[in-house]
Coordinates of C-alpha atoms in Angstrom, one line a residue:
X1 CA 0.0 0.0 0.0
X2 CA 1.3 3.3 -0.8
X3 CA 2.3 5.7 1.6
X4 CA 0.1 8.8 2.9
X5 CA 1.8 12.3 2.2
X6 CA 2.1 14.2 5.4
X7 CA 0.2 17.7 5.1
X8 CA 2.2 19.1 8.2
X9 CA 5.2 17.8 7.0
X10 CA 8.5 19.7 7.4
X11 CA 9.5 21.7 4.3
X12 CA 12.4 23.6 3.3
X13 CA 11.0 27.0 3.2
X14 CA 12.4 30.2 4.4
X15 CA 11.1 30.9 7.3
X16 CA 12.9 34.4 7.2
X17 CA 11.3 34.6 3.6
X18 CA 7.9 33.4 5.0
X19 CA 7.3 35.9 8.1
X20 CA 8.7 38.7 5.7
X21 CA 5.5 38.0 3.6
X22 CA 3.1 38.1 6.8
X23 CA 1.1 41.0 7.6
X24 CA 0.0 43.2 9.1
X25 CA 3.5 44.1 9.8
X26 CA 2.7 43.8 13.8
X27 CA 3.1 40.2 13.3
X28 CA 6.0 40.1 11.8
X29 CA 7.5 42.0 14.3
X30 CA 5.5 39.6 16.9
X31 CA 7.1 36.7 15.2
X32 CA 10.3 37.0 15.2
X33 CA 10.1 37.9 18.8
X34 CA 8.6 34.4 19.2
X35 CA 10.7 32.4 17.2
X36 CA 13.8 34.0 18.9
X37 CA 12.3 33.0 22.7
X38 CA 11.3 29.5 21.2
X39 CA 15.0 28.8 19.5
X40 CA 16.3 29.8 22.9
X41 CA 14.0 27.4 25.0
X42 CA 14.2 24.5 22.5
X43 CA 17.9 24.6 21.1
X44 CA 16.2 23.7 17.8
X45 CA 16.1 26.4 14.9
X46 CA 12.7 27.3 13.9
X47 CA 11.3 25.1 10.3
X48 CA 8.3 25.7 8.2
X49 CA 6.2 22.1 9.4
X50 CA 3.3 22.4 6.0
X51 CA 1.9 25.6 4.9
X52 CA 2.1 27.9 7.9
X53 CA 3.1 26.2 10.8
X54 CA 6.8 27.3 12.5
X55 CA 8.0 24.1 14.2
X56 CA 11.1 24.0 16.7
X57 CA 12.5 20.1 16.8
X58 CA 11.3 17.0 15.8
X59 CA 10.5 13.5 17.2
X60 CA 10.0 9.9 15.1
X61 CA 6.9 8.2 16.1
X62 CA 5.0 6.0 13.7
X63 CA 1.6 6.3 12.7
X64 CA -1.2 3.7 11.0
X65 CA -0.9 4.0 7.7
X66 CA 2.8 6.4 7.6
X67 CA 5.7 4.6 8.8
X68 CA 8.7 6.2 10.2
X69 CA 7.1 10.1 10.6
X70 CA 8.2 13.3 12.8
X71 CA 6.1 15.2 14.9
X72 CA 6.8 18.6 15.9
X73 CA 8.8 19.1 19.7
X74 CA 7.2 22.5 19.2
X75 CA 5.6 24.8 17.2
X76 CA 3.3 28.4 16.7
X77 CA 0.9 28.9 13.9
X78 CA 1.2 31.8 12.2
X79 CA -2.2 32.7 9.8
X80 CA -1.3 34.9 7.2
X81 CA -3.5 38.0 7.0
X82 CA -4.5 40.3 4.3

């Protein structure tokens, strides 16, 4: 059986890139203030996890259906407005 495709999977996207494109420009400001405090807790650096989630750290775990799969340690979502 073929394998299920992760929606929330990690991605190599920018995350600079990404929070540049976020507005209103309050939340940009917001998140980098986040992602600094989180990279701090975690020791992780922060990864776009699927379309708009910033993830700090991963863990295997296995899933029915999607073998050998990460889950996030931690992670903000950030909606894109406007």
């Amino acid at each position: 059986m073929a394998k299920k495709k992760l929606v929330n999977a990690e991605t190599d996207r920018n995350v600079d890139e990404f929070i540049a494109d976020v507005s209103p420009k309050y939340r940009q400001a917001d998140s980098k203030v986040l992602i600094k405090m989180m990279e701090e807790i975690t020791g992780f650096p922060p990864k776009i996890w699927g379309v708009s989630i910033v993830g700090f750290g991963k863990y295997p775990y296995q899933r029915k259906m999607v073998m050998n799969t990460n889950g996030l340690t931690s992670a903000f979502h950030l909606v894109k407005v406007g």
